[in-house]
PDB file of C-alpha atoms in Angstrom:
ATOM      1  CA  UNK A 242     131.321  -3.589 114.121  1.00 48.00           C
ATOM      2  CA  UNK A 243     133.084  -6.396 115.914  1.00 51.00           C
ATOM      3  CA  UNK A 244     130.500  -9.093 115.299  1.00 70.00           C
ATOM      4  CA  UNK A 245     129.555  -9.474 111.662  1.00 86.00           C
ATOM      5  CA  UNK A 246     125.912 -10.281 110.946  1.00 95.00           C
ATOM      6  CA  UNK A 247     125.127 -13.765 109.701  1.00 97.00           C
ATOM      7  CA  UNK A 248     124.185 -14.194 106.026  1.00 97.00           C
ATOM      8  CA  UNK A 249     120.550 -14.584 107.081  1.00 98.00           C
ATOM      9  CA  UNK A 250     120.655 -11.392 109.135  1.00 98.00           C
ATOM     10  CA  UNK A 251     122.186  -9.487 106.240  1.00 98.00           C
ATOM     11  CA  UNK A 252     119.609 -10.761 103.757  1.00 98.00           C
ATOM     12  CA  UNK A 253     116.764 -10.040 106.174  1.00 98.00           C
ATOM     13  CA  UNK A 254     117.984  -6.460 106.580  1.00 98.00           C
ATOM     14  CA  UNK A 255     118.103  -5.960 102.808  1.00 98.00           C
ATOM     15  CA  UNK A 256     114.557  -7.305 102.493  1.00 98.00           C
ATOM     16  CA  UNK A 257     113.289  -5.024 105.265  1.00 98.00           C
ATOM     17  CA  UNK A 258     114.896  -1.963 103.652  1.00 98.00           C
ATOM     18  CA  UNK A 259     113.482  -2.911 100.255  1.00 98.00           C
ATOM     19  CA  UNK A 260     109.996  -3.140 101.747  1.00 98.00           C
ATOM     20  CA  UNK A 261     110.494   0.157 103.565  1.00 98.00           C
ATOM     21  CA  UNK A 262     111.635   2.016 100.442  1.00 98.00           C
ATOM     22  CA  UNK A 263     108.844   0.538  98.338  1.00 98.00           C
ATOM     23  CA  UNK A 264     106.312   1.582 100.980  1.00 97.00           C
ATOM     24  CA  UNK A 265     107.704   5.140 100.912  1.00 97.00           C
ATOM     25  CA  UNK A 266     107.212   5.198  97.153  1.00 97.00           C
ATOM     26  CA  UNK A 267     103.751   3.633  97.337  1.00 97.00           C
ATOM     27  CA  UNK A 268     102.448   6.023  99.997  1.00 97.00           C
ATOM     28  CA  UNK A 269     104.383   9.007  98.670  1.00 97.00           C
ATOM     29  CA  UNK A 270     105.589   9.953 102.134  1.00 96.00           C
ATOM     30  CA  UNK A 271     108.892  10.054 104.012  1.00 94.00           C
ATOM     31  CA  UNK A 272     108.271  11.152 107.586  1.00 89.00           C
ATOM     32  CA  UNK A 273     106.601  14.515 107.098  1.00 85.00           C
ATOM     33  CA  UNK A 274     108.187  14.839 103.679  1.00 93.00           C
ATOM     34  CA  UNK A 275     107.186  13.423 100.324  1.00 97.00           C
ATOM     35  CA  UNK A 276     108.550  10.773  97.952  1.00 98.00           C
ATOM     36  CA  UNK A 277     108.188  10.825  94.177  1.00 98.00           C
ATOM     37  CA  UNK A 278     110.055   7.801  92.804  1.00 97.00           C
ATOM     38  CA  UNK A 279     113.759   8.761  93.055  1.00 98.00           C
ATOM     39  CA  UNK A 280     113.118  12.191  94.598  1.00 98.00           C
ATOM     40  CA  UNK A 281     112.726  12.728  98.353  1.00 98.00           C
ATOM     41  CA  UNK A 282     111.387  16.086  99.556  1.00 97.00           C
ATOM     42  CA  UNK A 283     112.456  16.662 103.148  1.00 96.00           C
ATOM     43  CA  UNK A 284     110.622  18.821 105.626  1.00 91.00           C
ATOM     44  CA  UNK A 285     113.582  19.962 107.691  1.00 85.00           C
ATOM     45  CA  UNK A 286     112.888  21.743 110.958  1.00 85.00           C
ATOM     46  CA  UNK A 287     115.788  20.351 112.960  1.00 86.00           C
ATOM     47  CA  UNK A 288     119.483  19.766 112.272  1.00 95.00           C
ATOM     48  CA  UNK A 289     120.537  18.180 108.996  1.00 97.00           C
ATOM     49  CA  UNK A 290     123.666  16.003 108.995  1.00 98.00           C
ATOM     50  CA  UNK A 291     125.065  15.520 105.491  1.00 98.00           C
ATOM     51  CA  UNK A 292     127.657  12.815 104.795  1.00 98.00           C
ATOM     52  CA  UNK A 293     129.651  12.497 101.578  1.00 98.00           C
ATOM     53  CA  UNK A 294     131.525   9.507 100.162  1.00 98.00           C
ATOM     54  CA  UNK A 295     132.401   6.810 102.732  1.00 98.00           C
ATOM     55  CA  UNK A 296     133.889   4.102 100.442  1.00 98.00           C
ATOM     56  CA  UNK A 297     134.192   1.359 103.037  1.00 97.00           C
ATOM     57  CA  UNK A 298     135.685   3.568 105.772  1.00 97.00           C
ATOM     58  CA  UNK A 299     133.809   2.205 108.770  1.00 96.00           C
ATOM     59  CA  UNK A 300     135.949   4.156 111.250  1.00 95.00           C
ATOM     60  CA  UNK A 301     135.025   7.507 109.707  1.00 97.00           C
ATOM     61  CA  UNK A 302     131.353   6.549 109.536  1.00 98.00           C
ATOM     62  CA  UNK A 303     131.276   5.571 113.202  1.00 97.00           C
ATOM     63  CA  UNK A 304     133.100   8.774 114.121  1.00 97.00           C
ATOM     64  CA  UNK A 305     130.572  10.965 112.280  1.00 98.00           C
ATOM     65  CA  UNK A 306     127.582   9.188 113.825  1.00 98.00           C
ATOM     66  CA  UNK A 307     129.076   9.684 117.285  1.00 96.00           C
ATOM     67  CA  UNK A 308     130.299  13.270 116.868  1.00 96.00           C
ATOM     68  CA  UNK A 309     127.076  14.471 115.232  1.00 97.00           C
ATOM     69  CA  UNK A 310     125.099  13.105 118.210  1.00 96.00           C
ATOM     70  CA  UNK A 311     122.550  11.701 115.784  1.00 97.00           C
ATOM     71  CA  UNK A 312     121.640   8.797 118.065  1.00 96.00           C
ATOM     72  CA  UNK A 313     120.965  11.165 120.980  1.00 94.00           C
ATOM     73  CA  UNK A 314     118.738  13.462 118.964  1.00 91.00           C
ATOM     74  CA  UNK A 315     115.042  12.909 118.352  1.00 90.00           C
ATOM     75  CA  UNK A 316     114.606  15.046 115.279  1.00 90.00           C
ATOM     76  CA  UNK A 317     117.877  15.491 113.354  1.00 95.00           C
ATOM     77  CA  UNK A 318     118.040  13.993 109.859  1.00 96.00           C
ATOM     78  CA  UNK A 319     121.014  12.303 108.186  1.00 97.00           C
ATOM     79  CA  UNK A 320     121.396  12.566 104.424  1.00 98.00           C
ATOM     80  CA  UNK A 321     123.929  10.164 102.900  1.00 98.00           C
ATOM     81  CA  UNK A 322     125.133  11.318  99.468  1.00 98.00           C
ATOM     82  CA  UNK A 323     126.152   7.886  98.141  1.00 98.00           C
ATOM     83  CA  UNK A 324     129.337   5.900  97.458  1.00 98.00           C
ATOM     84  CA  UNK A 325     129.252   3.612 100.484  1.00 98.00           C
ATOM     85  CA  UNK A 326     131.308   0.842  98.904  1.00 98.00           C
ATOM     86  CA  UNK A 327     134.587   0.066  97.086  1.00 97.00           C
ATOM     87  CA  UNK A 328     138.120   1.386  97.706  1.00 95.00           C
ATOM     88  CA  UNK A 329     137.888   0.612 101.415  1.00 95.00           C
ATOM     89  CA  UNK A 330     138.156  -2.710 103.232  1.00 93.00           C
ATOM     90  CA  UNK A 331     134.894  -2.523 105.198  1.00 96.00           C
ATOM     91  CA  UNK A 332     132.296  -1.912 102.482  1.00 97.00           C
ATOM     92  CA  UNK A 333     129.942  -4.738 103.598  1.00 97.00           C
ATOM     93  CA  UNK A 334     130.092  -3.446 107.192  1.00 97.00           C
ATOM     94  CA  UNK A 335     129.489   0.153 106.094  1.00 98.00           C
ATOM     95  CA  UNK A 336     126.447  -0.900 104.082  1.00 98.00           C
ATOM     96  CA  UNK A 337     125.050  -2.896 106.984  1.00 98.00           C
ATOM     97  CA  UNK A 338     125.529   0.033 109.364  1.00 98.00           C
ATOM     98  CA  UNK A 339     123.850   2.552 107.043  1.00 98.00           C
ATOM     99  CA  UNK A 340     120.942   0.260 106.200  1.00 98.00           C
ATOM    100  CA  UNK A 341     120.478  -0.486 109.910  1.00 98.00           C
ATOM    101  CA  UNK A 342     120.262   3.245 110.598  1.00 98.00           C
ATOM    102  CA  UNK A 343     117.597   3.559 107.909  1.00 98.00           C
ATOM    103  CA  UNK A 344     115.648   0.641 109.413  1.00 98.00           C
ATOM    104  CA  UNK A 345     115.729   1.959 112.980  1.00 97.00           C
ATOM    105  CA  UNK A 346     115.193   5.626 112.060  1.00 97.00           C
ATOM    106  CA  UNK A 347     113.176   5.407 108.846  1.00 97.00           C
ATOM    107  CA  UNK A 348     111.906   8.989 108.986  1.00 96.00           C
ATOM    108  CA  UNK A 349     115.305  10.450 109.860  1.00 96.00           C
ATOM    109  CA  UNK A 350     117.675   8.776 107.398  1.00 97.00           C
ATOM    110  CA  UNK A 351     117.945   9.381 103.645  1.00 98.00           C
ATOM    111  CA  UNK A 352     120.212   6.988 101.724  1.00 98.00           C
ATOM    112  CA  UNK A 353     120.931   8.409  98.274  1.00 98.00           C
ATOM    113  CA  UNK A 354     122.433   6.448  95.416  1.00 98.00           C
ATOM    114  CA  UNK A 355     126.025   7.101  94.323  1.00 98.00           C
ATOM    115  CA  UNK A 356     127.807   6.020  91.167  1.00 98.00           C
ATOM    116  CA  UNK A 357     129.291   3.063  93.093  1.00 98.00           C
ATOM    117  CA  UNK A 358     125.710   1.951  93.710  1.00 98.00           C
ATOM    118  CA  UNK A 359     124.894   2.497  90.048  1.00 97.00           C
ATOM    119  CA  UNK A 360     123.124   0.311  87.496  1.00 96.00           C
ATOM    120  CA  UNK A 361     124.912  -2.507  85.690  1.00 94.00           C
ATOM    121  CA  UNK A 362     125.637  -0.469  82.570  1.00 96.00           C
ATOM    122  CA  UNK A 363     127.320   2.266  84.633  1.00 96.00           C
ATOM    123  CA  UNK A 364     129.431   0.127  86.958  1.00 95.00           C
ATOM    124  CA  UNK A 365     132.208   2.076  88.659  1.00 96.00           C
ATOM    125  CA  UNK A 366     135.688   0.499  88.508  1.00 94.00           C
ATOM    126  CA  UNK A 367     137.366  -0.860  90.574  1.00 93.00           C
ATOM    127  CA  UNK A 368     134.381  -2.602  92.117  1.00 96.00           C
ATOM    128  CA  UNK A 369     135.631  -4.421  95.215  1.00 95.00           C
ATOM    129  CA  UNK A 370     132.265  -5.169  96.811  1.00 97.00           C
ATOM    130  CA  UNK A 371     131.534  -8.643  95.355  1.00 97.00           C
ATOM    131  CA  UNK A 372     134.959  -9.950  96.365  1.00 97.00           C
ATOM    132  CA  UNK A 373     134.588  -8.528  99.857  1.00 97.00           C
ATOM    133  CA  UNK A 374     131.227 -10.227 100.319  1.00 97.00           C
ATOM    134  CA  UNK A 375     132.664 -13.506  99.044  1.00 97.00           C
ATOM    135  CA  UNK A 376     135.711 -13.254 101.327  1.00 96.00           C
ATOM    136  CA  UNK A 377     133.451 -12.795 104.368  1.00 96.00           C
ATOM    137  CA  UNK A 378     130.512 -15.054 103.534  1.00 97.00           C
ATOM    138  CA  UNK A 379     131.838 -17.406 100.821  1.00 96.00           C
ATOM    139  CA  UNK A 380     129.007 -18.680  98.598  1.00 95.00           C
ATOM    140  CA  UNK A 381     126.395 -16.878 100.710  1.00 97.00           C
ATOM    141  CA  UNK A 382     128.259 -13.689  99.852  1.00 97.00           C
ATOM    142  CA  UNK A 383     127.317 -14.010  96.195  1.00 96.00           C
ATOM    143  CA  UNK A 384     123.631 -14.136  97.084  1.00 97.00           C
ATOM    144  CA  UNK A 385     123.962 -11.137  99.389  1.00 98.00           C
ATOM    145  CA  UNK A 386     125.782  -9.175  96.694  1.00 98.00           C
ATOM    146  CA  UNK A 387     123.225  -9.786  93.960  1.00 97.00           C
ATOM    147  CA  UNK A 388     120.383  -9.070  96.380  1.00 98.00           C
ATOM    148  CA  UNK A 389     121.879  -5.756  97.417  1.00 98.00           C
ATOM    149  CA  UNK A 390     122.501  -4.812  93.772  1.00 97.00           C
ATOM    150  CA  UNK A 391     118.724  -5.033  93.277  1.00 97.00           C
ATOM    151  CA  UNK A 392     118.241  -2.827  96.329  1.00 98.00           C
ATOM    152  CA  UNK A 393     120.482  -0.152  94.789  1.00 98.00           C
ATOM    153  CA  UNK A 394     117.935   0.248  91.994  1.00 97.00           C
ATOM    154  CA  UNK A 395     115.280   1.532  94.385  1.00 97.00           C
ATOM    155  CA  UNK A 396     117.481   3.880  96.393  1.00 98.00           C
ATOM    156  CA  UNK A 397     116.449   7.512  95.852  1.00 98.00           C
ATOM    157  CA  UNK A 398     118.971   9.561  93.918  1.00 98.00           C
ATOM    158  CA  UNK A 399     117.929  13.134  94.764  1.00 98.00           C
ATOM    159  CA  UNK A 400     116.765  14.884  97.940  1.00 98.00           C
ATOM    160  CA  UNK A 401     115.382  18.395  98.229  1.00 98.00           C
ATOM    161  CA  UNK A 402     114.624  20.816 101.028  1.00 96.00           C
ATOM    162  CA  UNK A 403     112.332  23.121  99.110  1.00 95.00           C
ATOM    163  CA  UNK A 404     113.599  26.647  98.699  1.00 95.00           C
ATOM    164  CA  UNK A 405     116.966  25.715 100.201  1.00 96.00           C
ATOM    165  CA  UNK A 406     119.064  22.652  99.341  1.00 97.00           C
ATOM    166  CA  UNK A 407     119.376  20.187  96.470  1.00 98.00           C
ATOM    167  CA  UNK A 408     121.237  16.985  97.423  1.00 98.00           C
ATOM    168  CA  UNK A 409     122.629  14.459  94.941  1.00 98.00           C
ATOM    169  CA  UNK A 410     125.789  12.484  94.381  1.00 98.00           C
ATOM    170  CA  UNK A 411     127.329  13.867  91.202  1.00 98.00           C
ATOM    171  CA  UNK A 412     125.587  16.824  89.630  1.00 98.00           C
ATOM    172  CA  UNK A 413     122.480  18.101  87.892  1.00 98.00           C
ATOM    173  CA  UNK A 414     121.564  16.753  84.445  1.00 98.00           C
ATOM    174  CA  UNK A 415     122.344  19.458  81.917  1.00 97.00           C
ATOM    175  CA  UNK A 416     119.050  19.133  80.021  1.00 96.00           C
ATOM    176  CA  UNK A 417     116.645  18.525  82.920  1.00 97.00           C
ATOM    177  CA  UNK A 418     113.770  20.994  82.744  1.00 97.00           C
ATOM    178  CA  UNK A 419     111.611  19.914  85.691  1.00 97.00           C
ATOM    179  CA  UNK A 420     111.712  18.100  89.014  1.00 98.00           C
ATOM    180  CA  UNK A 421     109.904  15.255  87.260  1.00 98.00           C
ATOM    181  CA  UNK A 422     113.050  14.732  85.184  1.00 98.00           C
ATOM    182  CA  UNK A 423     114.971  14.239  88.435  1.00 98.00           C
ATOM    183  CA  UNK A 424     112.300  12.010  89.994  1.00 98.00           C
ATOM    184  CA  UNK A 425     111.991   9.760  86.945  1.00 98.00           C
ATOM    185  CA  UNK A 426     115.711   9.542  86.127  1.00 98.00           C
ATOM    186  CA  UNK A 427     115.975   5.798  86.786  1.00 98.00           C
ATOM    187  CA  UNK A 428     112.805   4.972  84.874  1.00 97.00           C
ATOM    188  CA  UNK A 429     114.101   6.928  81.845  1.00 97.00           C
ATOM    189  CA  UNK A 430     117.571   5.364  81.928  1.00 98.00           C
ATOM    190  CA  UNK A 431     119.361   4.768  79.581  1.00 97.00           C
ATOM    191  CA  UNK A 432     117.219   6.532  76.948  1.00 97.00           C
ATOM    192  CA  UNK A 433     117.801   9.803  78.835  1.00 97.00           C
ATOM    193  CA  UNK A 434     121.106  10.676  80.504  1.00 97.00           C
ATOM    194  CA  UNK A 435     119.504  12.090  83.669  1.00 98.00           C
ATOM    195  CA  UNK A 436     120.494   9.245  86.016  1.00 98.00           C
ATOM    196  CA  UNK A 437     123.985   8.952  84.554  1.00 98.00           C
ATOM    197  CA  UNK A 438     124.614  12.659  85.116  1.00 98.00           C
ATOM    198  CA  UNK A 439     123.082  12.712  88.611  1.00 98.00           C
ATOM    199  CA  UNK A 440     125.488   9.938  89.616  1.00 98.00           C
ATOM    200  CA  UNK A 441     128.598  10.948  87.633  1.00 98.00           C
ATOM    201  CA  UNK A 442     128.710  14.703  86.887  1.00 98.00           C
ATOM    202  CA  UNK A 443     131.411  17.059  88.218  1.00 98.00           C
ATOM    203  CA  UNK A 444     131.485  20.886  88.280  1.00 98.00           C
ATOM    204  CA  UNK A 445     134.019  22.794  86.180  1.00 98.00           C
ATOM    205  CA  UNK A 446     135.018  26.430  86.605  1.00 98.00           C
ATOM    206  CA  UNK A 447     135.121  29.214  83.993  1.00 96.00           C
ATOM    207  CA  UNK A 448     133.013  27.307  81.490  1.00 95.00           C
ATOM    208  CA  UNK A 449     129.434  27.401  80.212  1.00 96.00           C
ATOM    209  CA  UNK A 450     127.565  24.250  79.234  1.00 97.00           C
ATOM    210  CA  UNK A 451     128.956  20.717  79.483  1.00 98.00           C
ATOM    211  CA  UNK A 452     132.015  18.754  78.411  1.00 98.00           C
ATOM    212  CA  UNK A 453     132.596  14.981  78.267  1.00 97.00           C
ATOM    213  CA  UNK A 454     133.868  13.751  81.625  1.00 98.00           C
ATOM    214  CA  UNK A 455     137.313  12.133  81.837  1.00 97.00           C
ATOM    215  CA  UNK A 456     135.646   9.559  84.113  1.00 97.00           C
ATOM    216  CA  UNK A 457     134.073   7.998  81.011  1.00 96.00           C
ATOM    217  CA  UNK A 458     130.516   8.669  82.210  1.00 98.00           C
ATOM    218  CA  UNK A 459     128.613  11.824  83.031  1.00 98.00           C
ATOM    219  CA  UNK A 460     129.580  15.395  82.192  1.00 98.00           C
ATOM    220  CA  UNK A 461     131.655  18.277  83.431  1.00 98.00           C
ATOM    221  CA  UNK A 462     129.107  21.048  84.005  1.00 98.00           C
ATOM    222  CA  UNK A 463     129.531  24.805  84.046  1.00 98.00           C
ATOM    223  CA  UNK A 464     127.972  27.435  86.262  1.00 98.00           C
ATOM    224  CA  UNK A 465     125.043  28.034  83.916  1.00 98.00           C
ATOM    225  CA  UNK A 466     123.999  24.389  84.408  1.00 98.00           C
ATOM    226  CA  UNK A 467     124.100  24.949  88.163  1.00 98.00           C
ATOM    227  CA  UNK A 468     122.002  28.097  87.792  1.00 98.00           C
ATOM    228  CA  UNK A 469     119.409  26.214  85.746  1.00 98.00           C
ATOM    229  CA  UNK A 470     119.267  23.367  88.283  1.00 98.00           C
ATOM    230  CA  UNK A 471     118.696  25.826  91.124  1.00 98.00           C
ATOM    231  CA  UNK A 472     115.942  27.519  89.117  1.00 98.00           C
ATOM    232  CA  UNK A 473     114.245  24.199  88.318  1.00 97.00           C
ATOM    233  CA  UNK A 474     114.474  22.916  91.902  1.00 98.00           C
ATOM    234  CA  UNK A 475     113.903  26.215  93.694  1.00 97.00           C
ATOM    235  CA  UNK A 476     117.004  25.556  95.817  1.00 98.00           C
ATOM    236  CA  UNK A 477     119.813  27.952  96.710  1.00 97.00           C
ATOM    237  CA  UNK A 478     122.742  25.508  96.720  1.00 98.00           C
ATOM    238  CA  UNK A 479     123.660  22.062  95.408  1.00 98.00           C
ATOM    239  CA  UNK A 480     125.274  19.745  97.969  1.00 98.00           C
ATOM    240  CA  UNK A 481     127.061  16.755  96.470  1.00 98.00           C
ATOM    241  CA  UNK A 482     129.800  14.153  96.952  1.00 98.00           C
ATOM    242  CA  UNK A 483     131.644  12.169  94.274  1.00 98.00           C
ATOM    243  CA  UNK A 484     134.944  14.091  94.207  1.00 98.00           C
ATOM    244  CA  UNK A 485     137.891  13.593  96.574  1.00 97.00           C
ATOM    245  CA  UNK A 486     138.828  16.824  98.342  1.00 98.00           C
ATOM    246  CA  UNK A 487     142.050  17.189 100.304  1.00 97.00           C
ATOM    247  CA  UNK A 488     140.304  19.073 103.127  1.00 96.00           C
ATOM    248  CA  UNK A 489     137.145  17.008 102.792  1.00 98.00           C
ATOM    249  CA  UNK A 490     135.126  19.768 101.146  1.00 98.00           C
ATOM    250  CA  UNK A 491     135.225  22.362  98.383  1.00 98.00           C
ATOM    251  CA  UNK A 492     133.044  25.037  96.777  1.00 98.00           C
ATOM    252  CA  UNK A 493     132.403  25.711  93.096  1.00 98.00           C
ATOM    253  CA  UNK A 494     130.396  28.140  91.008  1.00 98.00           C
ATOM    254  CA  UNK A 495     130.613  31.104  93.381  1.00 98.00           C
ATOM    255  CA  UNK A 496     129.530  29.070  96.379  1.00 98.00           C
ATOM    256  CA  UNK A 497     126.483  27.513  94.720  1.00 98.00           C
ATOM    257  CA  UNK A 498     127.964  23.982  94.717  1.00 98.00           C
ATOM    258  CA  UNK A 499     129.394  22.338  97.831  1.00 98.00           C
ATOM    259  CA  UNK A 500     131.279  19.038  97.597  1.00 98.00           C
ATOM    260  CA  UNK A 501     131.678  16.820 100.685  1.00 98.00           C
ATOM    261  CA  UNK A 502     134.152  13.951 101.030  1.00 98.00           C
ATOM    262  CA  UNK A 503     133.735  12.042 104.295  1.00 98.00           C
ATOM    263  CA  UNK A 504     136.332   9.273 104.287  1.00 97.00           C
ATOM    264  CA  UNK A 505     140.072   9.012 104.922  1.00 96.00           C
ATOM    265  CA  UNK A 506     142.912   6.745 103.842  1.00 92.00           C
ATOM    266  CA  UNK A 507     144.073   5.068 100.636  1.00 91.00           C
ATOM    267  CA  UNK A 508     143.777   5.465  97.730  1.00 93.00           C
ATOM    268  CA  UNK A 509     142.965   9.160  98.228  1.00 94.00           C
ATOM    269  CA  UNK A 510     145.176  10.098 101.202  1.00 92.00           C
ATOM    270  CA  UNK A 511     143.281  13.368 101.751  1.00 95.00           C
ATOM    271  CA  UNK A 512     144.554  15.340 104.748  1.00 95.00           C
ATOM    272  CA  UNK A 513     141.055  15.755 106.218  1.00 97.00           C
ATOM    273  CA  UNK A 514     137.550  14.453 105.758  1.00 98.00           C
ATOM    274  CA  UNK A 515     134.383  16.458 106.377  1.00 98.00           C
ATOM    275  CA  UNK A 516     130.692  16.250 106.975  1.00 98.00           C
ATOM    276  CA  UNK A 517     128.132  19.033 107.174  1.00 98.00           C
ATOM    277  CA  UNK A 518     125.661  20.193 109.789  1.00 98.00           C
ATOM    278  CA  UNK A 519     122.880  22.577 108.768  1.00 97.00           C
ATOM    279  CA  UNK A 520     120.487  24.452 111.010  1.00 92.00           C
ATOM    280  CA  UNK A 521     117.471  24.928 108.711  1.00 83.00           C
ATOM    281  CA  UNK A 522     116.050  27.680 110.915  1.00 84.00           C
ATOM    282  CA  UNK A 523     119.123  29.905 110.648  1.00 87.00           C
ATOM    283  CA  UNK A 524     120.530  28.269 107.489  1.00 86.00           C
ATOM    284  CA  UNK A 525     123.921  28.138 109.213  1.00 91.00           C
ATOM    285  CA  UNK A 526     126.386  25.740 107.567  1.00 94.00           C
ATOM    286  CA  UNK A 527     128.966  24.143 109.840  1.00 96.00           C
ATOM    287  CA  UNK A 528     131.558  22.067 107.991  1.00 97.00           C
ATOM    288  CA  UNK A 529     133.032  19.551 110.422  1.00 97.00           C
ATOM    289  CA  UNK A 530     136.568  18.543 109.449  1.00 97.00           C
ATOM    290  CA  UNK A 531     138.376  15.603 111.012  1.00 97.00           C
ATOM    291  CA  UNK A 532     141.575  13.583 110.640  1.00 94.00           C
ATOM    292  CA  UNK A 533     142.775  10.262 112.011  1.00 79.00           C
ATOM    293  CA  UNK A 534     144.228  12.136 114.977  1.00 69.00           C
ATOM    294  CA  UNK A 535     140.809  13.508 115.929  1.00 64.00           C
ATOM    295  CA  UNK A 536     139.304  10.041 115.676  1.00 55.00           C
ATOM    296  CA  UNK A 537     141.856   8.191 117.764  1.00 46.00           C
TER     297      UNK A 537
END
């Protein structure tokens, strides 16, 4: 993105996305799918493109959009798993790009909330975004930042292809007993830990139940929690982001949890990044790995 949008253009985009998301919630529909507060049910008949953490890596984002041929397709759907900002120098540009995609392809783009787009009481650290906005836009940057923080509160936090895939940023809440618990996670926060766990949880091997997370928020969850989440949602696999992976992806819980990490560079220095393509008709998973060399 060579030419940065003006402050007015940025604010107008945020307002348009806010209106779009509120309309989805009001009507209860997303394309041919359905919306129930923070839960988006996707009717997937064509290719799904799933993108994990970007963290301000505009180069990787542009590469994935190009290589996935999303712009040339009429029916493929992109699902972003959250964490668009912080720890990368182009967070404002990444946000603008992703929100622009949602505006121009409203029925083909799902923008889920990550822990770096979390509520005030669960703010991820370090949080570079406000300084980056100020450095680019000066005093206008403060207004853009606080406006986009409000937008984060209406981003969906869970997506579901019924009978197949459960998408979220961190992991399933350990005591969620229905899809309504997922849908209403923001409305029940902080009295219930559903939203915190959706945004912050990580899988742990060879353990049943949950443990406190070393991140300071969320839980480490065992395979029985995954099994319960799949039973509640009717899905076969959980697809998530949140954790750096050296190859850009990793499986847990006997293949029932897939983690995607879609950015490169400091402070993670992973050897590869990955995104996922799914053919819903055949249920084929193709994990697309890339490095800086591939992108040059």
